[in-house]
PDB file of C-alpha atoms in Angstrom:
ATOM      1  CA  MET A  24      -0.091  -0.086   0.010  1.00 42.00           C
ATOM      2  CA  ARG A  25       1.478   3.546  -0.806  1.00 41.00           C
ATOM      3  CA  THR A  26       2.385   5.796   1.788  1.00 52.00           C
ATOM      4  CA  ARG A  27       0.063   8.928   2.383  1.00 53.00           C
ATOM      5  CA  ALA A  28       3.539  11.135   0.911  1.00 51.00           C
ATOM      6  CA  ALA A  29       3.585   8.836  -2.112  1.00 49.00           C
ATOM      7  CA  LEU A  30      -0.237   9.430  -2.500  1.00 51.00           C
ATOM      8  CA  ALA A  31       0.545  13.189  -2.259  1.00 50.00           C
ATOM      9  CA  ALA A  32       3.073  12.953  -4.777  1.00 47.00           C
ATOM     10  CA  ALA A  33       0.838  11.069  -6.960  1.00 44.00           C
ATOM     11  CA  ALA A  34      -1.684  13.487  -6.907  1.00 46.00           C
ATOM     12  CA  SER A  35       0.819  16.628  -6.975  1.00 43.00           C
ATOM     13  CA  VAL A  36       2.263  15.663 -10.413  1.00 37.00           C
ATOM     14  CA  THR A  37      -1.910  14.460 -11.577  1.00 40.00           C
ATOM     15  CA  LEU A  38      -2.887  17.787 -10.654  1.00 41.00           C
ATOM     16  CA  VAL A  39       0.011  19.102 -12.991  1.00 34.00           C
ATOM     17  CA  MET A  40      -1.081  17.188 -15.888  1.00 34.00           C
ATOM     18  CA  LEU A  41      -4.557  17.363 -15.715  1.00 36.00           C
ATOM     19  CA  GLY A  42      -4.687  20.968 -15.432  1.00 36.00           C
ATOM     20  CA  PHE A  43      -6.393  20.669 -12.016  1.00 38.00           C
ATOM     21  CA  GLY A  44      -4.814  24.055 -10.369  1.00 35.00           C
ATOM     22  CA  LEU A  45      -7.040  26.070 -13.174  1.00 32.00           C
ATOM     23  CA  ALA A  46     -10.654  24.782 -12.557  1.00 35.00           C
ATOM     24  CA  GLY A  47     -12.303  24.452  -8.839  1.00 36.00           C
ATOM     25  CA  CYS A  48     -15.771  23.286  -8.052  1.00 39.00           C
ATOM     26  CA  SER A  49     -18.482  24.214  -5.822  1.00 46.00           C
ATOM     27  CA  GLY A  50     -20.230  27.050  -5.536  1.00 46.00           C
ATOM     28  CA  ASP A  51     -18.452  30.801  -6.264  1.00 47.00           C
ATOM     29  CA  SER A  52     -19.427  32.902  -3.663  1.00 49.00           C
ATOM     30  CA  SER A  53     -19.305  36.228  -6.081  1.00 47.00           C
ATOM     31  CA  PRO A  54     -21.611  37.276  -8.209  1.00 52.00           C
ATOM     32  CA  LEU A  55     -20.212  39.445 -11.390  1.00 55.00           C
ATOM     33  CA  PRO A  56     -18.813  43.130  -9.927  1.00 52.00           C
ATOM     34  CA  PRO A  57     -22.080  45.919  -9.578  1.00 51.00           C
ATOM     35  CA  LYS A  58     -22.524  47.946 -12.850  1.00 50.00           C
ATOM     36  CA  ALA A  59     -24.172  50.946 -13.164  1.00 43.00           C
ATOM     37  CA  GLY A  60     -27.865  50.273 -14.104  1.00 44.00           C
ATOM     38  CA  GLY A  61     -26.539  46.603 -14.133  1.00 46.00           C
ATOM     39  CA  PRO A  62     -28.513  43.382 -12.779  1.00 44.00           C
ATOM     40  CA  SER A  63     -25.673  43.274  -9.553  1.00 44.00           C
ATOM     41  CA  ALA A  64     -26.064  46.447  -8.824  1.00 37.00           C
ATOM     42  CA  SER A  65     -29.460  46.156  -7.214  1.00 35.00           C
ATOM     43  CA  ALA A  66     -28.290  43.336  -5.079  1.00 37.00           C
ATOM     44  CA  PRO A  67     -29.846  44.321  -1.269  1.00 34.00           C
ATOM     45  CA  VAL A  68     -26.653  42.456   0.284  1.00 34.00           C
ATOM     46  CA  ASP A  69     -23.233  41.512  -1.018  1.00 33.00           C
ATOM     47  CA  ALA A  70     -23.869  37.650  -0.578  1.00 35.00           C
ATOM     48  CA  GLY A  71     -19.661  37.127  -1.176  1.00 39.00           C
ATOM     49  CA  ALA A  72     -19.172  38.554   2.553  1.00 42.00           C
ATOM     50  CA  PRO A  73     -19.122  36.026   5.075  1.00 43.00           C
ATOM     51  CA  GLY A  74     -22.328  35.816   7.027  1.00 50.00           C
ATOM     52  CA  ALA A  75     -24.302  37.560   4.631  1.00 62.00           C
ATOM     53  CA  VAL A  76     -27.149  35.793   2.375  1.00 74.00           C
ATOM     54  CA  ASP A  77     -28.971  37.071  -0.503  1.00 86.00           C
ATOM     55  CA  THR A  78     -32.489  35.990   0.269  1.00 89.00           C
ATOM     56  CA  SER A  79     -34.504  38.034  -2.341  1.00 93.00           C
ATOM     57  CA  CYS A  80     -35.731  35.276  -4.465  1.00 96.00           C
ATOM     58  CA  ASN A  81     -36.175  31.131  -4.633  1.00 97.00           C
ATOM     59  CA  PRO A  82     -33.133  30.054  -6.307  1.00 97.00           C
ATOM     60  CA  ARG A  83     -34.932  26.853  -7.077  1.00 98.00           C
ATOM     61  CA  ALA A  84     -37.441  28.673  -8.782  1.00 98.00           C
ATOM     62  CA  SER A  85     -36.959  28.357 -12.820  1.00 98.00           C
ATOM     63  CA  LEU A  86     -38.638  29.399 -15.972  1.00 98.00           C
ATOM     64  CA  ARG A  87     -41.730  27.230 -16.631  1.00 98.00           C
ATOM     65  CA  PRO A  88     -41.312  25.406 -20.133  1.00 97.00           C
ATOM     66  CA  SER A  89     -43.340  26.503 -23.187  1.00 92.00           C
ATOM     67  CA  GLY A  90     -45.144  23.902 -24.659  1.00 88.00           C
ATOM     68  CA  ALA A  91     -44.057  20.397 -26.359  1.00 92.00           C
ATOM     69  CA  LEU A  92     -40.529  19.777 -26.479  1.00 97.00           C
ATOM     70  CA  PRO A  93     -39.662  20.344 -30.801  1.00 98.00           C
ATOM     71  CA  ALA A  94     -38.342  16.735 -32.216  1.00 98.00           C
ATOM     72  CA  PRO A  95     -34.378  17.027 -32.687  1.00 98.00           C
ATOM     73  CA  GLY A  96     -32.814  18.484 -35.504  1.00 98.00           C
ATOM     74  CA  GLN A  97     -36.266  20.903 -36.008  1.00 98.00           C
ATOM     75  CA  MET A  98     -35.919  23.927 -33.337  1.00 98.00           C
ATOM     76  CA  PRO A  99     -38.286  26.602 -33.837  1.00 98.00           C
ATOM     77  CA  ALA A 100     -37.007  29.200 -36.699  1.00 98.00           C
ATOM     78  CA  GLY A 101     -35.723  32.602 -34.975  1.00 97.00           C
ATOM     79  CA  SER A 102     -34.967  30.392 -31.452  1.00 98.00           C
ATOM     80  CA  THR A 103     -31.420  30.345 -29.589  1.00 98.00           C
ATOM     81  CA  MET A 104     -31.914  26.454 -30.188  1.00 98.00           C
ATOM     82  CA  ALA A 105     -31.988  27.132 -33.937  1.00 98.00           C
ATOM     83  CA  VAL A 106     -29.101  29.046 -33.772  1.00 98.00           C
ATOM     84  CA  ILE A 107     -27.288  26.808 -31.801  1.00 98.00           C
ATOM     85  CA  GLN A 108     -28.429  23.969 -34.145  1.00 98.00           C
ATOM     86  CA  LYS A 109     -27.337  25.987 -36.958  1.00 98.00           C
ATOM     87  CA  ARG A 110     -23.753  26.327 -35.217  1.00 98.00           C
ATOM     88  CA  GLY A 111     -23.967  22.737 -35.170  1.00 98.00           C
ATOM     89  CA  ARG A 112     -22.172  22.377 -31.125  1.00 98.00           C
ATOM     90  CA  LEU A 113     -23.534  23.034 -27.942  1.00 98.00           C
ATOM     91  CA  ILE A 114     -21.270  24.823 -25.974  1.00 98.00           C
ATOM     92  CA  LEU A 115     -20.674  24.138 -22.617  1.00 98.00           C
ATOM     93  CA  GLY A 116     -18.442  25.586 -19.665  1.00 98.00           C
ATOM     94  CA  THR A 117     -17.409  23.223 -16.943  1.00 96.00           C
ATOM     95  CA  SER A 118     -14.434  22.406 -15.019  1.00 91.00           C
ATOM     96  CA  GLN A 119     -12.086  19.155 -15.544  1.00 90.00           C
ATOM     97  CA  ASP A 120     -11.060  18.239 -12.036  1.00 82.00           C
ATOM     98  CA  THR A 121     -14.293  17.267  -9.425  1.00 85.00           C
ATOM     99  CA  LEU A 122     -14.633  13.336 -10.426  1.00 87.00           C
ATOM    100  CA  LEU A 123     -17.415  11.932 -11.046  1.00 91.00           C
ATOM    101  CA  PHE A 124     -18.908  14.996 -12.127  1.00 93.00           C
ATOM    102  CA  SER A 125     -16.817  16.791 -14.591  1.00 94.00           C
ATOM    103  CA  SER A 126     -13.022  15.189 -14.920  1.00 92.00           C
ATOM    104  CA  ARG A 127     -10.686  14.521 -17.545  1.00 93.00           C
ATOM    105  CA  ASN A 128     -10.407  10.563 -17.910  1.00 94.00           C
ATOM    106  CA  PRO A 129      -6.389  10.567 -18.355  1.00 93.00           C
ATOM    107  CA  PHE A 130      -7.276   7.410 -20.627  1.00 95.00           C
ATOM    108  CA  SER A 131      -9.655   9.093 -23.245  1.00 96.00           C
ATOM    109  CA  GLY A 132      -8.634  12.488 -22.201  1.00 96.00           C
ATOM    110  CA  LYS A 133     -11.858  13.627 -22.346  1.00 96.00           C
ATOM    111  CA  VAL A 134     -14.337  15.481 -19.895  1.00 97.00           C
ATOM    112  CA  GLU A 135     -16.981  13.439 -18.177  1.00 97.00           C
ATOM    113  CA  GLY A 136     -19.095  12.601 -15.300  1.00 97.00           C
ATOM    114  CA  PHE A 137     -22.625  13.504 -14.133  1.00 97.00           C
ATOM    115  CA  ASP A 138     -22.691  17.033 -14.731  1.00 97.00           C
ATOM    116  CA  VAL A 139     -21.077  16.761 -18.540  1.00 98.00           C
ATOM    117  CA  ASP A 140     -23.994  13.938 -18.998  1.00 98.00           C
ATOM    118  CA  MET A 141     -26.418  16.132 -18.007  1.00 98.00           C
ATOM    119  CA  ALA A 142     -25.739  18.897 -20.985  1.00 98.00           C
ATOM    120  CA  ARG A 143     -25.088  16.303 -23.612  1.00 98.00           C
ATOM    121  CA  GLN A 144     -28.768  15.419 -22.693  1.00 98.00           C
ATOM    122  CA  ILE A 145     -29.956  18.950 -23.746  1.00 98.00           C
ATOM    123  CA  ALA A 146     -27.217  18.275 -27.346  1.00 98.00           C
ATOM    124  CA  GLN A 147     -29.460  14.989 -27.804  1.00 98.00           C
ATOM    125  CA  ALA A 148     -32.558  17.180 -27.656  1.00 98.00           C
ATOM    126  CA  ILE A 149     -31.293  20.060 -29.946  1.00 98.00           C
ATOM    127  CA  PHE A 150     -29.483  17.869 -32.469  1.00 98.00           C
ATOM    128  CA  GLY A 151     -30.726  14.064 -31.607  1.00 98.00           C
ATOM    129  CA  ASP A 152     -26.805  12.959 -31.009  1.00 98.00           C
ATOM    130  CA  PRO A 153     -25.293  13.964 -27.912  1.00 98.00           C
ATOM    131  CA  ASP A 154     -21.739  14.107 -29.383  1.00 98.00           C
ATOM    132  CA  LYS A 155     -22.638  17.334 -30.700  1.00 98.00           C
ATOM    133  CA  ILE A 156     -21.431  19.157 -27.576  1.00 98.00           C
ATOM    134  CA  GLN A 157     -17.696  21.283 -27.127  1.00 98.00           C
ATOM    135  CA  ILE A 158     -16.785  21.228 -23.808  1.00 98.00           C
ATOM    136  CA  LYS A 159     -14.606  24.634 -22.384  1.00 97.00           C
ATOM    137  CA  VAL A 160     -12.668  24.037 -19.062  1.00 95.00           C
ATOM    138  CA  ILE A 161     -13.268  27.291 -17.319  1.00 92.00           C
ATOM    139  CA  GLY A 162     -11.907  28.127 -14.196  1.00 83.00           C
ATOM    140  CA  TYR A 163     -14.755  27.845 -11.213  1.00 76.00           C
ATOM    141  CA  ASP A 164     -14.843  31.874 -10.978  1.00 80.00           C
ATOM    142  CA  LYS A 165     -15.266  32.368 -14.810  1.00 90.00           C
ATOM    143  CA  ARG A 166     -18.425  30.420 -14.256  1.00 92.00           C
ATOM    144  CA  VAL A 167     -21.094  33.343 -14.350  1.00 94.00           C
ATOM    145  CA  SER A 168     -18.786  36.037 -16.343  1.00 95.00           C
ATOM    146  CA  SER A 169     -18.146  32.879 -19.384  1.00 97.00           C
ATOM    147  CA  VAL A 170     -22.402  32.787 -19.483  1.00 98.00           C
ATOM    148  CA  VAL A 171     -22.742  36.717 -19.517  1.00 97.00           C
ATOM    149  CA  ASP A 172     -19.927  37.257 -22.071  1.00 97.00           C
ATOM    150  CA  GLY A 173     -21.578  34.739 -24.754  1.00 97.00           C
ATOM    151  CA  SER A 174     -18.312  32.122 -24.517  1.00 97.00           C
ATOM    152  CA  VAL A 175     -20.591  29.428 -23.463  1.00 98.00           C
ATOM    153  CA  ASP A 176     -24.533  28.262 -23.967  1.00 98.00           C
ATOM    154  CA  ILE A 177     -24.335  26.448 -21.063  1.00 98.00           C
ATOM    155  CA  VAL A 178     -22.639  25.972 -17.098  1.00 98.00           C
ATOM    156  CA  ALA A 179     -23.090  22.687 -15.853  1.00 98.00           C
ATOM    157  CA  ASP A 180     -20.263  22.496 -13.045  1.00 93.00           C
ATOM    158  CA  THR A 181     -21.921  21.200  -9.424  1.00 90.00           C
ATOM    159  CA  MET A 182     -22.763  25.182  -9.619  1.00 91.00           C
ATOM    160  CA  THR A 183     -25.481  25.559  -6.547  1.00 90.00           C
ATOM    161  CA  ALA A 184     -27.966  28.433  -7.679  1.00 95.00           C
ATOM    162  CA  ASN A 185     -28.206  31.135  -5.448  1.00 92.00           C
ATOM    163  CA  CYS A 186     -29.921  34.544  -5.396  1.00 94.00           C
ATOM    164  CA  ALA A 187     -26.901  36.863  -6.017  1.00 92.00           C
ATOM    165  CA  ARG A 188     -25.902  34.876  -9.031  1.00 93.00           C
ATOM    166  CA  TRP A 189     -30.027  34.887 -10.475  1.00 97.00           C
ATOM    167  CA  LYS A 190     -29.448  39.091 -10.458  1.00 97.00           C
ATOM    168  CA  ASP A 191     -26.363  38.117 -13.754  1.00 97.00           C
ATOM    169  CA  VAL A 192     -27.534  34.772 -15.127  1.00 98.00           C
ATOM    170  CA  ASP A 193     -30.383  32.267 -15.169  1.00 98.00           C
ATOM    171  CA  PHE A 194     -30.727  28.649 -13.558  1.00 98.00           C
ATOM    172  CA  SER A 195     -32.229  25.617 -14.785  1.00 98.00           C
ATOM    173  CA  THR A 196     -34.819  24.029 -12.060  1.00 98.00           C
ATOM    174  CA  ILE A 197     -32.478  21.903 -10.084  1.00 98.00           C
ATOM    175  CA  TYR A 198     -31.365  18.988 -11.105  1.00 98.00           C
ATOM    176  CA  TYR A 199     -28.906  17.449  -7.733  1.00 97.00           C
ATOM    177  CA  ASN A 200     -28.952  18.582  -4.111  1.00 95.00           C
ATOM    178  CA  ALA A 201     -26.210  18.483  -2.971  1.00 93.00           C
ATOM    179  CA  GLY A 202     -24.895  19.721   1.037  1.00 94.00           C
ATOM    180  CA  GLN A 203     -21.575  20.847   2.645  1.00 95.00           C
ATOM    181  CA  LYS A 204     -19.394  18.595   4.773  1.00 97.00           C
ATOM    182  CA  VAL A 205     -16.283  17.761   5.633  1.00 97.00           C
ATOM    183  CA  LEU A 206     -13.161  14.631   4.758  1.00 98.00           C
ATOM    184  CA  VAL A 207     -10.831  13.971   7.327  1.00 98.00           C
ATOM    185  CA  ASN A 208      -8.077  11.641   7.763  1.00 97.00           C
ATOM    186  CA  SER A 209      -9.068   8.409   8.124  1.00 96.00           C
ATOM    187  CA  THR A 210      -7.836   8.010  11.985  1.00 96.00           C
ATOM    188  CA  SER A 211      -9.541  11.588  12.923  1.00 97.00           C
ATOM    189  CA  ASP A 212     -12.215  10.996  15.999  1.00 97.00           C
ATOM    190  CA  ALA A 213     -13.884  14.190  14.524  1.00 97.00           C
ATOM    191  CA  LYS A 214     -17.731  13.721  13.389  1.00 97.00           C
ATOM    192  CA  SER A 215     -18.505  17.103  11.625  1.00 97.00           C
ATOM    193  CA  ILE A 216     -16.790  19.765  11.070  1.00 97.00           C
ATOM    194  CA  ASP A 217     -17.250  21.395  15.127  1.00 97.00           C
ATOM    195  CA  ASP A 218     -15.199  19.549  16.232  1.00 98.00           C
ATOM    196  CA  LEU A 219     -12.907  21.069  14.160  1.00 98.00           C
ATOM    197  CA  GLY A 220     -12.792  24.117  15.916  1.00 97.00           C
ATOM    198  CA  GLY A 221      -8.808  25.556  15.980  1.00 97.00           C
ATOM    199  CA  LYS A 222      -7.937  23.050  12.770  1.00 98.00           C
ATOM    200  CA  LYS A 223      -6.935  23.983   9.230  1.00 98.00           C
ATOM    201  CA  VAL A 224      -9.810  23.488   6.673  1.00 98.00           C
ATOM    202  CA  CYS A 225      -9.123  24.208   3.454  1.00 97.00           C
ATOM    203  CA  ALA A 226     -11.927  25.376   0.589  1.00 94.00           C
ATOM    204  CA  ALA A 227     -11.300  26.992  -3.010  1.00 86.00           C
ATOM    205  CA  SER A 228     -10.467  30.659  -2.447  1.00 83.00           C
ATOM    206  CA  GLY A 229     -13.871  32.564  -3.188  1.00 72.00           C
ATOM    207  CA  SER A 230     -16.276  29.428  -3.371  1.00 79.00           C
ATOM    208  CA  THR A 231     -19.219  29.470  -0.997  1.00 79.00           C
ATOM    209  CA  SER A 232     -17.867  26.527   1.077  1.00 89.00           C
ATOM    210  CA  TYR A 233     -14.789  28.854   2.261  1.00 91.00           C
ATOM    211  CA  ASP A 234     -17.181  31.161   3.595  1.00 89.00           C
ATOM    212  CA  ASN A 235     -19.313  28.212   5.468  1.00 92.00           C
ATOM    213  CA  ILE A 236     -16.143  27.406   7.114  1.00 96.00           C
ATOM    214  CA  ALA A 237     -16.159  30.859   8.621  1.00 92.00           C
ATOM    215  CA  LYS A 238     -19.461  30.585   9.626  1.00 94.00           C
ATOM    216  CA  VAL A 239     -18.468  27.827  11.831  1.00 96.00           C
ATOM    217  CA  PRO A 240     -19.134  28.754  16.009  1.00 96.00           C
ATOM    218  CA  THR A 241     -16.664  26.819  16.666  1.00 97.00           C
ATOM    219  CA  LYS A 242     -13.734  28.753  14.401  1.00 97.00           C
ATOM    220  CA  PRO A 243     -12.171  25.982  12.273  1.00 98.00           C
ATOM    221  CA  ILE A 244      -9.054  27.975  10.412  1.00 97.00           C
ATOM    222  CA  ALA A 245     -10.246  28.704   6.695  1.00 97.00           C
ATOM    223  CA  VAL A 246      -7.511  27.818   4.513  1.00 97.00           C
ATOM    224  CA  ALA A 247      -7.700  29.442   1.018  1.00 95.00           C
ATOM    225  CA  LYS A 248      -6.652  27.533  -2.215  1.00 92.00           C
ATOM    226  CA  PRO A 249      -7.143  28.480  -6.019  1.00 86.00           C
ATOM    227  CA  ALA A 250      -9.276  24.901  -6.725  1.00 81.00           C
ATOM    228  CA  PHE A 251     -10.183  21.753  -4.421  1.00 83.00           C
ATOM    229  CA  GLY A 252      -7.659  20.108  -6.198  1.00 83.00           C
ATOM    230  CA  ASP A 253      -5.018  21.966  -4.327  1.00 91.00           C
ATOM    231  CA  CYS A 254      -6.485  21.529  -1.243  1.00 93.00           C
ATOM    232  CA  LEU A 255      -6.519  17.528  -2.263  1.00 93.00           C
ATOM    233  CA  VAL A 256      -2.785  18.292  -2.237  1.00 94.00           C
ATOM    234  CA  ALA A 257      -2.270  19.937   1.051  1.00 96.00           C
ATOM    235  CA  PHE A 258      -4.105  17.497   2.572  1.00 96.00           C
ATOM    236  CA  GLN A 259      -2.049  14.592   1.392  1.00 95.00           C
ATOM    237  CA  GLN A 260       0.620  17.299   2.848  1.00 96.00           C
ATOM    238  CA  ASN A 261      -0.645  17.296   5.821  1.00 96.00           C
ATOM    239  CA  GLN A 262      -0.734  21.193   5.276  1.00 97.00           C
ATOM    240  CA  VAL A 263      -4.306  21.400   6.452  1.00 98.00           C
ATOM    241  CA  ASP A 264      -6.379  19.088   8.613  1.00 98.00           C
ATOM    242  CA  ALA A 265      -9.749  18.276   6.476  1.00 98.00           C
ATOM    243  CA  ILE A 266     -11.309  19.883   3.010  1.00 97.00           C
ATOM    244  CA  SER A 267     -14.718  21.179   2.958  1.00 97.00           C
ATOM    245  CA  THR A 268     -17.195  21.659   0.365  1.00 93.00           C
ATOM    246  CA  ASP A 269     -20.074  19.866  -1.343  1.00 91.00           C
ATOM    247  CA  ASP A 270     -20.086  16.107  -0.634  1.00 91.00           C
ATOM    248  CA  THR A 271     -20.546  15.226  -4.306  1.00 84.00           C
ATOM    249  CA  ILE A 272     -17.165  16.642  -4.560  1.00 86.00           C
ATOM    250  CA  LEU A 273     -15.116  15.135  -1.202  1.00 92.00           C
ATOM    251  CA  ALA A 274     -16.800  11.709  -2.157  1.00 87.00           C
ATOM    252  CA  GLY A 275     -14.775  11.936  -5.453  1.00 85.00           C
ATOM    253  CA  MET A 276     -11.401  12.828  -3.047  1.00 89.00           C
ATOM    254  CA  ALA A 277     -12.185  10.007  -1.096  1.00 90.00           C
ATOM    255  CA  ALA A 278     -12.228   7.408  -3.400  1.00 84.00           C
ATOM    256  CA  GLN A 279      -8.701   8.562  -4.534  1.00 83.00           C
ATOM    257  CA  ASP A 280      -7.087   8.396  -0.968  1.00 89.00           C
ATOM    258  CA  PRO A 281      -7.575   5.843   1.021  1.00 91.00           C
ATOM    259  CA  TYR A 282      -6.591   7.578   4.039  1.00 94.00           C
ATOM    260  CA  ALA A 283      -9.521  10.319   4.267  1.00 96.00           C
ATOM    261  CA  LYS A 284     -13.046   9.476   5.355  1.00 96.00           C
ATOM    262  CA  VAL A 285     -16.066  11.651   4.684  1.00 95.00           C
ATOM    263  CA  ILE A 286     -17.745  12.756   8.112  1.00 96.00           C
ATOM    264  CA  GLY A 287     -20.775  14.661   9.334  1.00 93.00           C
ATOM    265  CA  PRO A 288     -24.182  15.667   8.328  1.00 93.00           C
ATOM    266  CA  ARG A 289     -24.591  18.202   5.640  1.00 94.00           C
ATOM    267  CA  PHE A 290     -24.337  21.584   6.998  1.00 94.00           C
ATOM    268  CA  THR A 291     -25.544  23.438   3.844  1.00 92.00           C
ATOM    269  CA  ASP A 292     -27.967  23.161   1.257  1.00 91.00           C
ATOM    270  CA  GLU A 293     -26.624  23.473  -2.084  1.00 91.00           C
ATOM    271  CA  PRO A 294     -28.791  23.168  -5.332  1.00 95.00           C
ATOM    272  CA  TYR A 295     -26.926  22.423  -8.597  1.00 96.00           C
ATOM    273  CA  GLY A 296     -28.420  24.172 -11.284  1.00 98.00           C
ATOM    274  CA  MET A 297     -27.512  25.152 -15.137  1.00 98.00           C
ATOM    275  CA  ALA A 298     -26.693  28.216 -15.674  1.00 98.00           C
ATOM    276  CA  THR A 299     -27.345  30.082 -19.204  1.00 98.00           C
ATOM    277  CA  SER A 300     -27.692  33.290 -20.199  1.00 98.00           C
ATOM    278  CA  LYS A 301     -30.704  35.672 -19.500  1.00 98.00           C
ATOM    279  CA  LYS A 302     -30.652  37.283 -23.073  1.00 98.00           C
ATOM    280  CA  THR A 303     -31.908  33.682 -24.032  1.00 98.00           C
ATOM    281  CA  PRO A 304     -35.154  32.649 -21.356  1.00 98.00           C
ATOM    282  CA  ASP A 305     -36.158  30.362 -24.127  1.00 98.00           C
ATOM    283  CA  PHE A 306     -33.452  28.210 -24.401  1.00 98.00           C
ATOM    284  CA  THR A 307     -33.409  28.026 -20.028  1.00 98.00           C
ATOM    285  CA  ARG A 308     -37.303  26.823 -20.858  1.00 98.00           C
ATOM    286  CA  PHE A 309     -36.667  24.359 -23.096  1.00 98.00           C
ATOM    287  CA  VAL A 310     -33.558  22.817 -20.775  1.00 98.00           C
ATOM    288  CA  ASN A 311     -36.497  22.979 -18.402  1.00 98.00           C
ATOM    289  CA  ALA A 312     -38.190  20.744 -20.368  1.00 98.00           C
ATOM    290  CA  VAL A 313     -35.387  18.286 -21.149  1.00 98.00           C
ATOM    291  CA  LEU A 314     -34.665  17.803 -17.372  1.00 98.00           C
ATOM    292  CA  GLU A 315     -38.705  17.065 -16.647  1.00 98.00           C
ATOM    293  CA  LYS A 316     -39.055  14.742 -19.229  1.00 98.00           C
ATOM    294  CA  ASN A 317     -35.807  12.967 -18.432  1.00 98.00           C
ATOM    295  CA  LYS A 318     -36.526  13.163 -14.519  1.00 98.00           C
ATOM    296  CA  GLN A 319     -39.869  11.114 -15.633  1.00 97.00           C
ATOM    297  CA  ASN A 320     -38.689   8.785 -18.169  1.00 98.00           C
ATOM    298  CA  GLY A 321     -35.945   7.469 -15.991  1.00 98.00           C
ATOM    299  CA  THR A 322     -33.136   9.065 -18.184  1.00 98.00           C
ATOM    300  CA  TRP A 323     -31.574  11.317 -14.886  1.00 98.00           C
ATOM    301  CA  ALA A 324     -31.745   8.167 -12.898  1.00 98.00           C
ATOM    302  CA  ALA A 325     -29.490   6.109 -15.530  1.00 98.00           C
ATOM    303  CA  THR A 326     -27.479   8.731 -15.401  1.00 98.00           C
ATOM    304  CA  TYR A 327     -27.219   8.712 -11.356  1.00 97.00           C
ATOM    305  CA  LYS A 328     -26.229   4.967 -11.584  1.00 97.00           C
ATOM    306  CA  ARG A 329     -23.796   5.229 -14.072  1.00 97.00           C
ATOM    307  CA  TRP A 330     -21.854   7.991 -12.291  1.00 94.00           C
ATOM    308  CA  LEU A 331     -22.682   7.696  -8.547  1.00 92.00           C
ATOM    309  CA  GLY A 332     -24.563   4.131  -8.439  1.00 90.00           C
ATOM    310  CA  ALA A 333     -21.504   3.500  -5.713  1.00 84.00           C
ATOM    311  CA  PHE A 334     -22.978   4.821  -3.097  1.00 81.00           C
ATOM    312  CA  GLY A 335     -26.369   3.935  -3.540  1.00 86.00           C
ATOM    313  CA  ALA A 336     -29.855   3.472  -5.220  1.00 93.00           C
ATOM    314  CA  PRO A 337     -30.732   6.783  -6.960  1.00 94.00           C
ATOM    315  CA  PRO A 338     -32.770   8.957  -5.167  1.00 94.00           C
ATOM    316  CA  LYS A 339     -36.152  10.898  -6.258  1.00 96.00           C
ATOM    317  CA  PRO A 340     -34.547  13.800  -8.527  1.00 97.00           C
ATOM    318  CA  PRO A 341     -35.402  16.712  -7.660  1.00 97.00           C
ATOM    319  CA  LYS A 342     -38.781  18.031  -8.058  1.00 97.00           C
ATOM    320  CA  ALA A 343     -39.005  21.513 -10.199  1.00 98.00           C
ATOM    321  CA  GLU A 344     -40.287  24.859  -9.347  1.00 98.00           C
ATOM    322  CA  TYR A 345     -41.173  27.299 -11.554  1.00 98.00           C
ATOM    323  CA  GLN A 346     -41.516  31.087 -11.329  1.00 96.00           C
TER     324      GLN A 346
END
């Protein structure tokens, strides 16, 4: 069995080879910088500030689908979907280091996972071919701006829908319910993050996960790294005592490290949605129609089994909520 030092060295090499330091996971806590008259300028609170929570909306409520889905390859004239169809590919923004959700397969070189399959199902609905998709690996702190500037059509990247980000982008209905937990050494006696007062707990800089560590009453010490892949290396090199982020992401880390375990109940609610442009509400409604269809016909459950089946039988998919 390899030692922890050997694991850390191997992980460091892997991160460099796959570019893991370039992209992060979980929710980015900051909306776009406020602009005069811009959507973020009206934010009643700074949702990126520790302790501040924007509760001005129901972040789970998206745009209701309008009518039946068009047949693949027959998108309505003048629609956003027709523009994508004419281009010949759907452009997805995601990360490449979130094992099980969107990570680069070291053998095929392809980025794959639960999030990627969610987007591939949108491509299937537009083209009749899930492979007509272009994946752009983006920094996790670029997910909002990549949608706003139009460099991607959609972002699927373990991205928490919240009111701060709703001011800049639209979200699909929720396709996965996650929550923040903690990863510690397998020999640790800690049962939850409350037991880590005074201990160094790593999260990605600027993430909601990092902000949430600061809110824990026992005062663990939040340590920022550029991405959660960097947190894993720091953990394996004993530079930090724990890592805290969405339980889905931690499960992927624990699968890579036999000396680690995930502990505690979820202490946050992280509803994942796919981000789309506010300029394309027809596309958001289309995405929601595809999600609802796939929840009903078993596609969502099959996707869960493929990527997350090791954690048990598929739960009921999140129920759609609409504005």
